[in-house]
Structures are given as structure tokens and as C-alpha cells.
Amino acid sequence: MKGDVIKNGVVGKTKPVRDAIQKVTGEIRYVGDMKLPHMLHAKVLFSTVAHGKIRKIDTSKAEALPGVRAVVCYKDAPKVRYNSNGEDRNDFPSEMIFEDHVRYVGDKVAAVAADTPKIAEQAVKLIEVEYEELPFYLDPEEAMKEGAAPIHENGNILQEVHMSSGDVDQAFQDAYRVYERRFTLPAVHHSAMEPHGCIADYSADGKLTIYTPTQDTFGQRDNLQRIFGLPMNKIRVVNPVMGGGFGGKIDLITEPVAALLSMKTRKPVKLVYTRAEAIASSRTRHGMVVYNKMGVDREGNITALDIKAIVNAGAQTSCTMSVTWAMGGKIFKNLKTKNIRFHGIPVYTNTEPAGAMRGFGSPQAFFGEQCMINTIAKDLGISVAKMQMRNLVEPFDVDPGNQSSHGNARVRKCLEKGMELLEYEDAMKEQELSKKENGRYRIGVGIACGAHGNGLYGIMPDTTAVTIKMNEDGSATLMTGVSDMGNGSVTVQIMVASETLGIPMEKFACVQADTEATMFDMGAYASRGTFVGVSAALKTARKVREVLAEEASKLLEVPAEDLEFANEEVFSVRDESKRATLKEVMTHAMKVTQRDVCISETFASSAAPMSYGAHLVKVQVDTQTGEVQPLKYVSVHDIGKAINPGNLEGQMQGGIQMGLGYALTEEIRRDPKTGKVQNATYKKYQIFRADKMPEIKVAMIEDNEESGPFGAKSIGECAVVPSPGAVVNAVSNALDCEFMDIPLTPERVLKAIK
């Protein structure tokens, strides 16, 4: 933003996340570690059928088990439908806490609260359920067919999304060549280290307190008041600390069940899912079938793009509509072509509900596009890098659909830097040499580019509020509604406050994500942590500085506009002998002016620039086993300004690991005959292992984004977006074939070779 000047040397230097010491020493207390007096433990009974009506449920044996304090099912739950996702809570409410209609294997049927976890586990096994089984669909293209049995009363298609710009049909008619492909992408698990869990505490005064590692405390409070009919002042949602989220902890998952049990027992109730339960019964990335059609001229300029996406919502709505809209919007952000069309069809199926996951539709949007550029470039006899350069957007280009600016888009610079770091030309020679040698191992080189947004501006009011309270000794307390997922989003808020006020970071205490103690935040999603959350902290810190300058002006008898802040002091730039400590300034405020200094400010975003990235990867393919080993991976992103460079690098490395898993190993597999998840353990699910990680090089293009705090843009989600396309293109180039389905398991690779 204009006027953001680094003077105290905090912004731009690597800082550890603020609670790093507590985490590495094991002192931090996650919800799973917390204990409240008289606390009970809960366990959920999940559906064993993929689609059915509950004919009969008998909980008497469970209720009779000593130590069981409550059993709840659809007979005890409010008859209120809700959308578990805070962002979409007004759209297509489809879910109840419990219902006599189950829609996937893993759906909630009943729950028990007992004195110990073991008794709760024994009790759910005593609940007897009879189902009337109904037809079920795991494939969204089957579920959307006319005549398919409805999963919800209004049918299986939610609301189709159409977007377009230019004259797509005419552009296809005029194209030199037109290519069409069908791509499939699986549902995957978020794999946050901390599984889903919460403690609900309903007290005698009718107040419900939820301790939960949620990305959206205020959205959860709103949803809980709708479900239980409580006023908001009777609901408090607190996020004590979070062991990873990646989008999976936005939705209500365990919270309504624990709350219902706590209300029934009038005792605190803890409910924590096992890893198997989290894989089978929480949220996933949206699986999709994506049809891409691309027209080009003789030189490789893309003249038309048409995408139809079949979006698997799973059994409940969650944020599927927003993901579909967001995915459609993103395809207008990466390429120069003006002729673009998108048709999104979100469909209910009898699978685990899909929700937000890092990228929010962007990986699916760009996967097919980037694979087709790879294919078409080879078909036209031009280099993939050259075709990318011809078609990628330039700084301050505008979206042809809505005419909004992409901002300072430096994706071309990202690609240039990436080619340099990968030693692209040498890698290409290796690729060609391995083909000539025709040995067991082939080398492949892949490129992909992608984009993601910075917040929700243009979609809904995008606000975050921050409070900074000065203490009498010159230290400060920052209170923020931002939920830190472990990614350091609150740390960078403290960094800009420290930079602005000249107060060392260790002199800041912090209260985070508590609906009673902090002001409103939209939630930790949409890559808004840096762009919006940090802007809010900066706005508040500036106001605090203004107030402190007024006090110091009186104390030092100098004009307020001549004052600077550094090293816990305020001094005149015209006469540096005129100086006072912040403790002295606060003493003056409290005893002379007789006022406390506690400032709250709300920041409302008014821009929506895009973040871009280019990923390049060199892989080795074993033609006998089909195994793909990434050898070297380069990730370059245009981040505006790196506020905390080490933290950014961590985000980029994490995005690479997640992207490699998405491309090569990860998918939630279901038995086609029963609908049951077949790999609900990490032994079978196979996240991408640390010992398989390649040499990694990351780089940041720092080119000021005027609308961001200190010129910064967000990186959290964009870090994963280009990855699956880059990896698949590398394998395709190694074997001179095309892949349109991920993950690229050894079986799929061997099938292509044969």
C-alpha cells in the first residue's frame, strides 16, 4: 500500500511462528490434550450403507451400559437443515446433525457420551440399526443422469454455473486446430496432522462454549445459533490452537454432535475423530470430471477455451457452489485469450461431502489447461516454454469476463526464473538423451503455471478487525479474529504491528480467534491471511501510532508529525535528543491525559489481485515398475513483497509436497459395490512421503503489489495450484504419451507404456 515504508527492519526478515517454542517442546495444548472438570467423551456411530432410510434404531443396550450418560440420534436432534460451511451458510442447507436418511458410508447415525473413551466406543457397538437401502451413486456423471434416484429431495444437481467472454463459438470456427480432452481428478484427504475434534461445554446459564481448531470461529457461531436457536451472546467459539487445516477445518464437523450431547448431559463433552474417521467422514477436496476444449492458431496462440466441469459435491452441499463459481472465475485469469466459456455442474453423490481444500477449485481449473498446452505445443512443433510465454497474462491485464485487473501479475517472470533454476535447457537434453538410450529409466521435464486470488473482494464484504491494546510498560497485546492454522498468519500480523510501532515482537502478547474476546474475521480461507488480515493489523497499528504520537508530542513538546518510532522509543527526527520511551509515553497518557490506549480498526478489502506461480519439475520414470520419482522441483511465485521470507518458503515447500501427492499417490478409493472407503489409513492412503521428496528450489518474484500491505500478496493456496499439471506433463514428456487422470499410480503409468 502507499506509505508502507520499512524502517525498523522487521518486515522482510525471517521470523519463526510465534508459538514455535511451545510446539517443539510439546507444551502447547491442542483440543485433544485439553481436559475440563467432569468432562465426558463421545463416539459417533457411522452409517454402514451408502444410501438408505433408517427403519428402526434401538439404543437401549447402549443406554444401559454403565458409564454411558447420553445417547442421541435423529429422534433427539433439532429438525434444522444447515450448510456446514460458514461462507456458504445461506446456500442450499442440506445437512442435519442426525437424520433418518443416511447418504454415504460414514454418515452420522447416532452418538454416545460416556465417562471414558473406551465405554463410549463399546456403547456405539451396542446400537442396533435397520436400514431400507436405496440406490447409490459414487460417480457424479451417473448421479446427474435423468431418472437417477434423488439423494436430496430437490434432485442431484445443485445449481449450474455459466460464465463466458468473447465469441467462443466463432473463435473455434476460426481456429487452426481444436483439441478436446476429458480429465479426471480424485477426492483427496487434507491430512492435517491434528484430526477433527472439539469440546462442547453447555453451562447451567444456557451458554454454549465450543473449543475447536476451526478456521472460521464466527461462521461456526452463526451456524450453531441457527441450529440450536440460541442468541449469539450465548455461544462462544474459541480456537485454542490448530494443527493444520488446509480448508478442512472450515466446516462444522464434530461441533454440533458434541454440543447436542453437552446440552443433554449438562457436562463438557469431548469428541475427537480417529484418523480413519477423519478420512472417511469429514471433508475432501472436490473430485471432478473436467472436459476441456482449446482452439489455437498456427503459432500456438490460444484463441478459444471451453471448460465443462462436473463437480462431485458428495452427500452434502458445504462450499460446493462457491468452489464451482471460484473455479469458473479462475480460468479467466491465466491466459490472454478473450474467448472463454465455463459450465460448472455441481452434483450430489453418495460419497463423503467435499469441502474447501487448499486451492479451492484452482488446481482442478488449471490441471487440464496446462496439460493441453503441453500436448498442443508438441503437436505444433514448438517448445512448451515458448507457447506458455505467448499465452500467459501480463501485469495489469484485465479479466475478459468481468474487466477486473489481475494486479501486478508477474507469471512470465516466474517462468523465466524457474527455467533458470531448473537449468531447463540441460534438463531437456537429458530428457531427449534418455529416449535415445531407451533404457529402463526415462527422464521427463514438465512445466505448469497457475493462479489464485487474494481474498473475497467482489464476491462479498471482505473484512477483518484487529485490536491493539497498549500496556503501561510500553508492551502491547494484539487481539485478532484470524485463526492461525499453524501457517504463521498471526505471526505476520504481529510483524507489521512491530514494524509500525517500534515494539519488539516479543513484547506483543496475542489473543486469537475467540468470538467473545476478538473482533470479527471472515475466516481463514480464500488466501486472505496476508492480504486482508495483515492489512487489518497494519491499519490498527497506524492508528495506535497516531494516538501515541499525540501523547508523545505533548510530553516532548514537539510536533507529532516529526516523531518516529523505534526500539521502544519515540523521538523527533529534527532533534533526536527529544525522545521518550513508550513506557514514558503510556505513563503520560494514563496519568496526565488520563486515557487508556486500546484501538480497534476494521479493514475492508477493496482489491482482488491475483497471485501467480510457475512450477517446473524433472522426473525419472521406471518403465519396468511404472514408478515416478521426482528428481528436481522448482517453484517460483510472484508474492509482491515477502513479509516473512522463511515462512513463505515453508508454504511453498508444503505446497509442493501436497501437489506431488495429488499428482502421484493420493486418492480416496471406495468399493464400487458398497461405497465403503477402502484406504482409510495412512498405510493404504499413501500421502507423499518425505523420503521421496526431490531436490527443491523455490524463488520469489518481489514486485510491489500496490493494494497489499507493504506490497505483499498471499501465497498459501497458490503454492499448490500448478503442481499436478507440472508433474503430469513431466511424465507425459518422458514417455511421449498423454495422461488425463490422476493420481499417476504405477498401474496407470505401466498401462500407458504398454
JSON list of C-alpha atoms in Angstrom, two decimals, residues 197-367:
[
{"chain": "A", "resi": 197, "resn": "GLY", "atom": "CA", "xyz": [-12.20, -32.68, 17.25]},
{"chain": "A", "resi": 198, "resn": "CYS", "atom": "CA", "xyz": [-13.76, -30.31, 19.76]},
{"chain": "A", "resi": 199, "resn": "ILE", "atom": "CA", "xyz": [-15.01, -29.87, 23.30]},
{"chain": "A", "resi": 200, "resn": "ALA", "atom": "CA", "xyz": [-18.52, -28.54, 23.82]},
{"chain": "A", "resi": 201, "resn": "ASP", "atom": "CA", "xyz": [-19.49, -27.12, 27.21]},
{"chain": "A", "resi": 202, "resn": "TYR", "atom": "CA", "xyz": [-23.14, -26.17, 27.80]},
{"chain": "A", "resi": 203, "resn": "SER", "atom": "CA", "xyz": [-23.42, -24.48, 31.19]},
{"chain": "A", "resi": 204, "resn": "ALA", "atom": "CA", "xyz": [-26.32, -24.06, 33.59]},
{"chain": "A", "resi": 205, "resn": "ASP", "atom": "CA", "xyz": [-26.90, -20.47, 32.45]},
{"chain": "A", "resi": 206, "resn": "GLY", "atom": "CA", "xyz": [-27.66, -21.70, 28.96]},
{"chain": "A", "resi": 207, "resn": "LYS", "atom": "CA", "xyz": [-24.35, -20.75, 27.41]},
{"chain": "A", "resi": 208, "resn": "LEU", "atom": "CA", "xyz": [-22.64, -22.98, 24.86]},
{"chain": "A", "resi": 209, "resn": "THR", "atom": "CA", "xyz": [-18.85, -22.77, 24.59]},
{"chain": "A", "resi": 210, "resn": "ILE", "atom": "CA", "xyz": [-17.04, -24.67, 21.85]},
{"chain": "A", "resi": 211, "resn": "TYR", "atom": "CA", "xyz": [-13.29, -25.20, 21.88]},
{"chain": "A", "resi": 212, "resn": "THR", "atom": "CA", "xyz": [-12.39, -26.24, 18.38]},
{"chain": "A", "resi": 213, "resn": "PRO", "atom": "CA", "xyz": [-9.45, -25.88, 15.96]},
{"chain": "A", "resi": 214, "resn": "THR", "atom": "CA", "xyz": [-11.64, -24.16, 13.39]},
{"chain": "A", "resi": 215, "resn": "GLN", "atom": "CA", "xyz": [-10.64, -21.88, 10.55]},
{"chain": "A", "resi": 216, "resn": "ASP", "atom": "CA", "xyz": [-13.90, -19.96, 10.96]},
{"chain": "A", "resi": 217, "resn": "THR", "atom": "CA", "xyz": [-14.93, -19.17, 14.54]},
{"chain": "A", "resi": 218, "resn": "PHE", "atom": "CA", "xyz": [-17.52, -16.55, 13.58]},
{"chain": "A", "resi": 219, "resn": "GLY", "atom": "CA", "xyz": [-19.02, -18.66, 10.80]},
{"chain": "A", "resi": 220, "resn": "GLN", "atom": "CA", "xyz": [-19.35, -21.59, 13.22]},
{"chain": "A", "resi": 221, "resn": "ARG", "atom": "CA", "xyz": [-21.03, -19.35, 15.81]},
{"chain": "A", "resi": 222, "resn": "ASP", "atom": "CA", "xyz": [-23.54, -18.21, 13.21]},
{"chain": "A", "resi": 223, "resn": "ASN", "atom": "CA", "xyz": [-24.31, -21.76, 12.14]},
{"chain": "A", "resi": 224, "resn": "LEU", "atom": "CA", "xyz": [-24.62, -23.03, 15.73]},
{"chain": "A", "resi": 225, "resn": "GLN", "atom": "CA", "xyz": [-27.09, -20.31, 16.64]},
{"chain": "A", "resi": 226, "resn": "ARG", "atom": "CA", "xyz": [-29.20, -21.29, 13.63]},
{"chain": "A", "resi": 227, "resn": "ILE", "atom": "CA", "xyz": [-29.15, -24.97, 14.60]},
{"chain": "A", "resi": 228, "resn": "PHE", "atom": "CA", "xyz": [-29.86, -24.58, 18.31]},
{"chain": "A", "resi": 229, "resn": "GLY", "atom": "CA", "xyz": [-31.85, -21.34, 18.28]},
{"chain": "A", "resi": 230, "resn": "LEU", "atom": "CA", "xyz": [-29.55, -19.64, 20.78]},
{"chain": "A", "resi": 231, "resn": "PRO", "atom": "CA", "xyz": [-28.74, -15.92, 20.69]},
{"chain": "A", "resi": 232, "resn": "MET", "atom": "CA", "xyz": [-25.16, -15.17, 19.69]},
{"chain": "A", "resi": 233, "resn": "ASN", "atom": "CA", "xyz": [-24.30, -13.89, 23.16]},
{"chain": "A", "resi": 234, "resn": "LYS", "atom": "CA", "xyz": [-24.97, -17.41, 24.41]},
{"chain": "A", "resi": 235, "resn": "ILE", "atom": "CA", "xyz": [-22.48, -19.01, 22.04]},
{"chain": "A", "resi": 236, "resn": "ARG", "atom": "CA", "xyz": [-18.72, -18.68, 22.29]},
{"chain": "A", "resi": 237, "resn": "VAL", "atom": "CA", "xyz": [-16.40, -20.35, 19.80]},
{"chain": "A", "resi": 238, "resn": "VAL", "atom": "CA", "xyz": [-12.72, -20.47, 20.69]},
{"chain": "A", "resi": 239, "resn": "ASN", "atom": "CA", "xyz": [-9.84, -21.75, 18.59]},
{"chain": "A", "resi": 240, "resn": "PRO", "atom": "CA", "xyz": [-7.12, -22.58, 21.14]},
{"chain": "A", "resi": 241, "resn": "VAL", "atom": "CA", "xyz": [-4.55, -23.69, 18.53]},
{"chain": "A", "resi": 242, "resn": "MET", "atom": "CA", "xyz": [-4.71, -25.59, 15.26]},
{"chain": "A", "resi": 243, "resn": "GLY", "atom": "CA", "xyz": [-2.52, -28.39, 13.97]},
{"chain": "A", "resi": 244, "resn": "GLY", "atom": "CA", "xyz": [-3.13, -27.73, 10.29]},
{"chain": "A", "resi": 245, "resn": "GLY", "atom": "CA", "xyz": [-6.29, -27.03, 8.35]},
{"chain": "A", "resi": 246, "resn": "PHE", "atom": "CA", "xyz": [-5.83, -26.71, 4.56]},
{"chain": "A", "resi": 247, "resn": "GLY", "atom": "CA", "xyz": [-9.53, -25.82, 4.29]},
{"chain": "A", "resi": 248, "resn": "GLY", "atom": "CA", "xyz": [-10.75, -28.96, 6.02]},
{"chain": "A", "resi": 249, "resn": "LYS", "atom": "CA", "xyz": [-11.48, -27.18, 9.29]},
{"chain": "A", "resi": 250, "resn": "ILE", "atom": "CA", "xyz": [-13.81, -24.51, 7.99]},
{"chain": "A", "resi": 251, "resn": "ASP", "atom": "CA", "xyz": [-16.95, -26.64, 8.17]},
{"chain": "A", "resi": 252, "resn": "LEU", "atom": "CA", "xyz": [-18.86, -27.80, 11.22]},
{"chain": "A", "resi": 253, "resn": "ILE", "atom": "CA", "xyz": [-17.93, -31.48, 11.62]},
{"chain": "A", "resi": 254, "resn": "THR", "atom": "CA", "xyz": [-17.83, -32.67, 15.23]},
{"chain": "A", "resi": 255, "resn": "GLU", "atom": "CA", "xyz": [-19.13, -29.48, 16.87]},
{"chain": "A", "resi": 256, "resn": "PRO", "atom": "CA", "xyz": [-22.94, -29.93, 16.53]},
{"chain": "A", "resi": 257, "resn": "VAL", "atom": "CA", "xyz": [-22.75, -33.53, 17.81]},
{"chain": "A", "resi": 258, "resn": "ALA", "atom": "CA", "xyz": [-20.68, -32.61, 20.86]},
{"chain": "A", "resi": 259, "resn": "ALA", "atom": "CA", "xyz": [-22.94, -29.61, 21.53]},
{"chain": "A", "resi": 260, "resn": "LEU", "atom": "CA", "xyz": [-26.08, -31.77, 21.40]},
{"chain": "A", "resi": 261, "resn": "LEU", "atom": "CA", "xyz": [-24.56, -34.26, 23.86]},
{"chain": "A", "resi": 262, "resn": "SER", "atom": "CA", "xyz": [-23.38, -31.49, 26.17]},
{"chain": "A", "resi": 263, "resn": "MET", "atom": "CA", "xyz": [-26.85, -29.95, 26.18]},
{"chain": "A", "resi": 264, "resn": "LYS", "atom": "CA", "xyz": [-28.36, -33.29, 27.06]},
{"chain": "A", "resi": 265, "resn": "THR", "atom": "CA", "xyz": [-25.88, -34.14, 29.84]},
{"chain": "A", "resi": 266, "resn": "ARG", "atom": "CA", "xyz": [-25.11, -30.58, 31.06]},
{"chain": "A", "resi": 267, "resn": "LYS", "atom": "CA", "xyz": [-21.45, -31.60, 31.11]},
{"chain": "A", "resi": 268, "resn": "PRO", "atom": "CA", "xyz": [-18.49, -30.81, 28.85]},
{"chain": "A", "resi": 269, "resn": "VAL", "atom": "CA", "xyz": [-18.18, -33.35, 26.04]},
{"chain": "A", "resi": 270, "resn": "LYS", "atom": "CA", "xyz": [-15.07, -34.06, 24.00]},
{"chain": "A", "resi": 271, "resn": "LEU", "atom": "CA", "xyz": [-15.35, -35.62, 20.55]},
{"chain": "A", "resi": 272, "resn": "VAL", "atom": "CA", "xyz": [-12.16, -36.30, 18.58]},
{"chain": "A", "resi": 273, "resn": "TYR", "atom": "CA", "xyz": [-12.16, -38.31, 15.36]},
{"chain": "A", "resi": 274, "resn": "THR", "atom": "CA", "xyz": [-9.60, -41.02, 14.73]},
{"chain": "A", "resi": 275, "resn": "ARG", "atom": "CA", "xyz": [-7.57, -40.72, 11.54]},
{"chain": "A", "resi": 276, "resn": "ALA", "atom": "CA", "xyz": [-9.75, -43.36, 9.87]},
{"chain": "A", "resi": 277, "resn": "GLU", "atom": "CA", "xyz": [-12.90, -41.44, 10.84]},
{"chain": "A", "resi": 278, "resn": "ALA", "atom": "CA", "xyz": [-11.40, -38.18, 9.58]},
{"chain": "A", "resi": 279, "resn": "ILE", "atom": "CA", "xyz": [-10.52, -39.75, 6.22]},
{"chain": "A", "resi": 280, "resn": "ALA", "atom": "CA", "xyz": [-13.97, -41.35, 5.77]},
{"chain": "A", "resi": 281, "resn": "SER", "atom": "CA", "xyz": [-16.31, -38.89, 7.48]},
{"chain": "A", "resi": 282, "resn": "SER", "atom": "CA", "xyz": [-15.08, -35.28, 7.41]},
{"chain": "A", "resi": 283, "resn": "ARG", "atom": "CA", "xyz": [-14.46, -33.38, 4.14]},
{"chain": "A", "resi": 284, "resn": "THR", "atom": "CA", "xyz": [-12.41, -33.93, 0.97]},
{"chain": "A", "resi": 285, "resn": "ARG", "atom": "CA", "xyz": [-11.14, -31.97, -2.00]},
{"chain": "A", "resi": 286, "resn": "HIS", "atom": "CA", "xyz": [-13.79, -31.99, -4.74]},
{"chain": "A", "resi": 287, "resn": "GLY", "atom": "CA", "xyz": [-13.31, -34.84, -7.16]},
{"chain": "A", "resi": 288, "resn": "MET", "atom": "CA", "xyz": [-14.06, -33.68, -10.69]},
{"chain": "A", "resi": 289, "resn": "VAL", "atom": "CA", "xyz": [-14.51, -34.69, -14.30]},
{"chain": "A", "resi": 290, "resn": "VAL", "atom": "CA", "xyz": [-13.35, -31.80, -16.49]},
{"chain": "A", "resi": 291, "resn": "TYR", "atom": "CA", "xyz": [-13.92, -31.54, -20.24]},
{"chain": "A", "resi": 292, "resn": "ASN", "atom": "CA", "xyz": [-11.50, -29.13, -21.92]},
{"chain": "A", "resi": 293, "resn": "LYS", "atom": "CA", "xyz": [-11.73, -27.79, -25.45]},
{"chain": "A", "resi": 294, "resn": "MET", "atom": "CA", "xyz": [-8.99, -25.48, -26.73]},
{"chain": "A", "resi": 295, "resn": "GLY", "atom": "CA", "xyz": [-8.56, -23.71, -30.08]},
{"chain": "A", "resi": 296, "resn": "VAL", "atom": "CA", "xyz": [-5.22, -22.36, -31.33]},
{"chain": "A", "resi": 297, "resn": "ASP", "atom": "CA", "xyz": [-3.72, -20.58, -34.34]},
{"chain": "A", "resi": 298, "resn": "ARG", "atom": "CA", "xyz": [-0.67, -21.80, -36.27]},
{"chain": "A", "resi": 299, "resn": "GLU", "atom": "CA", "xyz": [1.78, -20.04, -33.94]},
{"chain": "A", "resi": 300, "resn": "GLY", "atom": "CA", "xyz": [0.33, -21.59, -30.79]},
{"chain": "A", "resi": 301, "resn": "ASN", "atom": "CA", "xyz": [-1.71, -18.63, -29.61]},
{"chain": "A", "resi": 302, "resn": "ILE", "atom": "CA", "xyz": [-4.74, -19.91, -27.73]},
{"chain": "A", "resi": 303, "resn": "THR", "atom": "CA", "xyz": [-7.79, -18.36, -29.36]},
{"chain": "A", "resi": 304, "resn": "ALA", "atom": "CA", "xyz": [-10.61, -20.14, -27.50]},
{"chain": "A", "resi": 305, "resn": "LEU", "atom": "CA", "xyz": [-11.11, -22.13, -24.32]},
{"chain": "A", "resi": 306, "resn": "ASP", "atom": "CA", "xyz": [-14.24, -24.03, -23.27]},
{"chain": "A", "resi": 307, "resn": "ILE", "atom": "CA", "xyz": [-14.39, -25.94, -19.98]},
{"chain": "A", "resi": 308, "resn": "LYS", "atom": "CA", "xyz": [-17.19, -28.08, -18.57]},
{"chain": "A", "resi": 309, "resn": "ALA", "atom": "CA", "xyz": [-16.63, -29.30, -15.02]},
{"chain": "A", "resi": 310, "resn": "ILE", "atom": "CA", "xyz": [-18.70, -32.00, -13.31]},
{"chain": "A", "resi": 311, "resn": "VAL", "atom": "CA", "xyz": [-18.10, -31.23, -9.63]},
{"chain": "A", "resi": 312, "resn": "ASN", "atom": "CA", "xyz": [-18.63, -34.04, -7.10]},
{"chain": "A", "resi": 313, "resn": "ALA", "atom": "CA", "xyz": [-20.21, -32.39, -4.05]},
{"chain": "A", "resi": 314, "resn": "GLY", "atom": "CA", "xyz": [-20.50, -35.64, -2.15]},
{"chain": "A", "resi": 315, "resn": "ALA", "atom": "CA", "xyz": [-23.53, -36.14, 0.08]},
{"chain": "A", "resi": 316, "resn": "GLN", "atom": "CA", "xyz": [-23.92, -32.57, 1.40]},
{"chain": "A", "resi": 317, "resn": "THR", "atom": "CA", "xyz": [-23.61, -29.08, -0.05]},
{"chain": "A", "resi": 318, "resn": "SER", "atom": "CA", "xyz": [-20.84, -27.45, 2.01]},
{"chain": "A", "resi": 319, "resn": "CYS", "atom": "CA", "xyz": [-19.00, -24.89, -0.17]},
{"chain": "A", "resi": 320, "resn": "THR", "atom": "CA", "xyz": [-19.56, -26.70, -3.46]},
{"chain": "A", "resi": 321, "resn": "MET", "atom": "CA", "xyz": [-21.34, -23.75, -5.05]},
{"chain": "A", "resi": 322, "resn": "SER", "atom": "CA", "xyz": [-18.53, -21.37, -4.12]},
{"chain": "A", "resi": 323, "resn": "VAL", "atom": "CA", "xyz": [-15.88, -23.82, -5.36]},
{"chain": "A", "resi": 324, "resn": "THR", "atom": "CA", "xyz": [-17.71, -24.13, -8.67]},
{"chain": "A", "resi": 325, "resn": "TRP", "atom": "CA", "xyz": [-18.02, -20.35, -9.04]},
{"chain": "A", "resi": 326, "resn": "ALA", "atom": "CA", "xyz": [-14.41, -19.82, -7.97]},
{"chain": "A", "resi": 327, "resn": "MET", "atom": "CA", "xyz": [-13.14, -22.45, -10.39]},
{"chain": "A", "resi": 328, "resn": "GLY", "atom": "CA", "xyz": [-15.02, -20.83, -13.25]},
{"chain": "A", "resi": 329, "resn": "GLY", "atom": "CA", "xyz": [-13.70, -17.41, -12.36]},
{"chain": "A", "resi": 330, "resn": "LYS", "atom": "CA", "xyz": [-10.07, -18.59, -12.26]},
{"chain": "A", "resi": 331, "resn": "ILE", "atom": "CA", "xyz": [-9.95, -19.79, -15.87]},
{"chain": "A", "resi": 332, "resn": "PHE", "atom": "CA", "xyz": [-10.26, -16.13, -16.95]},
{"chain": "A", "resi": 333, "resn": "LYS", "atom": "CA", "xyz": [-7.12, -15.18, -15.02]},
{"chain": "A", "resi": 334, "resn": "ASN", "atom": "CA", "xyz": [-4.22, -17.09, -16.54]},
{"chain": "A", "resi": 335, "resn": "LEU", "atom": "CA", "xyz": [-4.36, -16.72, -20.33]},
{"chain": "A", "resi": 336, "resn": "LYS", "atom": "CA", "xyz": [-4.54, -13.80, -22.75]},
{"chain": "A", "resi": 337, "resn": "THR", "atom": "CA", "xyz": [-7.35, -15.20, -24.84]},
{"chain": "A", "resi": 338, "resn": "LYS", "atom": "CA", "xyz": [-10.62, -13.25, -24.68]},
{"chain": "A", "resi": 339, "resn": "ASN", "atom": "CA", "xyz": [-12.84, -16.13, -25.78]},
{"chain": "A", "resi": 340, "resn": "ILE", "atom": "CA", "xyz": [-13.54, -18.26, -22.73]},
{"chain": "A", "resi": 341, "resn": "ARG", "atom": "CA", "xyz": [-16.54, -20.27, -21.60]},
{"chain": "A", "resi": 342, "resn": "PHE", "atom": "CA", "xyz": [-17.18, -22.21, -18.40]},
{"chain": "A", "resi": 343, "resn": "HIS", "atom": "CA", "xyz": [-20.02, -24.53, -17.48]},
{"chain": "A", "resi": 344, "resn": "GLY", "atom": "CA", "xyz": [-19.98, -25.96, -13.97]},
{"chain": "A", "resi": 345, "resn": "ILE", "atom": "CA", "xyz": [-22.34, -28.73, -12.86]},
{"chain": "A", "resi": 346, "resn": "PRO", "atom": "CA", "xyz": [-22.21, -29.47, -9.11]},
{"chain": "A", "resi": 347, "resn": "VAL", "atom": "CA", "xyz": [-23.70, -32.87, -8.30]},
{"chain": "A", "resi": 348, "resn": "TYR", "atom": "CA", "xyz": [-24.61, -34.70, -5.10]},
{"chain": "A", "resi": 349, "resn": "THR", "atom": "CA", "xyz": [-23.30, -38.26, -4.83]},
{"chain": "A", "resi": 350, "resn": "ASN", "atom": "CA", "xyz": [-23.26, -40.89, -2.09]},
{"chain": "A", "resi": 351, "resn": "THR", "atom": "CA", "xyz": [-19.71, -40.09, -1.05]},
{"chain": "A", "resi": 352, "resn": "GLU", "atom": "CA", "xyz": [-18.20, -38.13, 1.80]},
{"chain": "A", "resi": 353, "resn": "PRO", "atom": "CA", "xyz": [-19.06, -34.40, 1.46]},
{"chain": "A", "resi": 354, "resn": "ALA", "atom": "CA", "xyz": [-16.49, -32.33, -0.36]},
{"chain": "A", "resi": 355, "resn": "GLY", "atom": "CA", "xyz": [-15.42, -29.02, 1.09]},
{"chain": "A", "resi": 356, "resn": "ALA", "atom": "CA", "xyz": [-12.78, -26.36, 0.87]},
{"chain": "A", "resi": 357, "resn": "MET", "atom": "CA", "xyz": [-9.24, -27.52, 0.26]},
{"chain": "A", "resi": 358, "resn": "ARG", "atom": "CA", "xyz": [-6.10, -25.56, -0.49]},
{"chain": "A", "resi": 359, "resn": "GLY", "atom": "CA", "xyz": [-6.65, -24.03, -3.91]},
{"chain": "A", "resi": 360, "resn": "PHE", "atom": "CA", "xyz": [-10.48, -24.02, -3.77]},
{"chain": "A", "resi": 361, "resn": "GLY", "atom": "CA", "xyz": [-11.01, -25.28, -7.33]},
{"chain": "A", "resi": 362, "resn": "SER", "atom": "CA", "xyz": [-7.88, -23.73, -8.84]},
{"chain": "A", "resi": 363, "resn": "PRO", "atom": "CA", "xyz": [-5.82, -26.96, -9.13]},
{"chain": "A", "resi": 364, "resn": "GLN", "atom": "CA", "xyz": [-8.74, -28.56, -10.96]},
{"chain": "A", "resi": 365, "resn": "ALA", "atom": "CA", "xyz": [-9.23, -25.47, -13.15]},
{"chain": "A", "resi": 366, "resn": "PHE", "atom": "CA", "xyz": [-5.63, -25.31, -14.35]},
{"chain": "A", "resi": 367, "resn": "PHE", "atom": "CA", "xyz": [-4.74, -29.00, -14.50]}
]
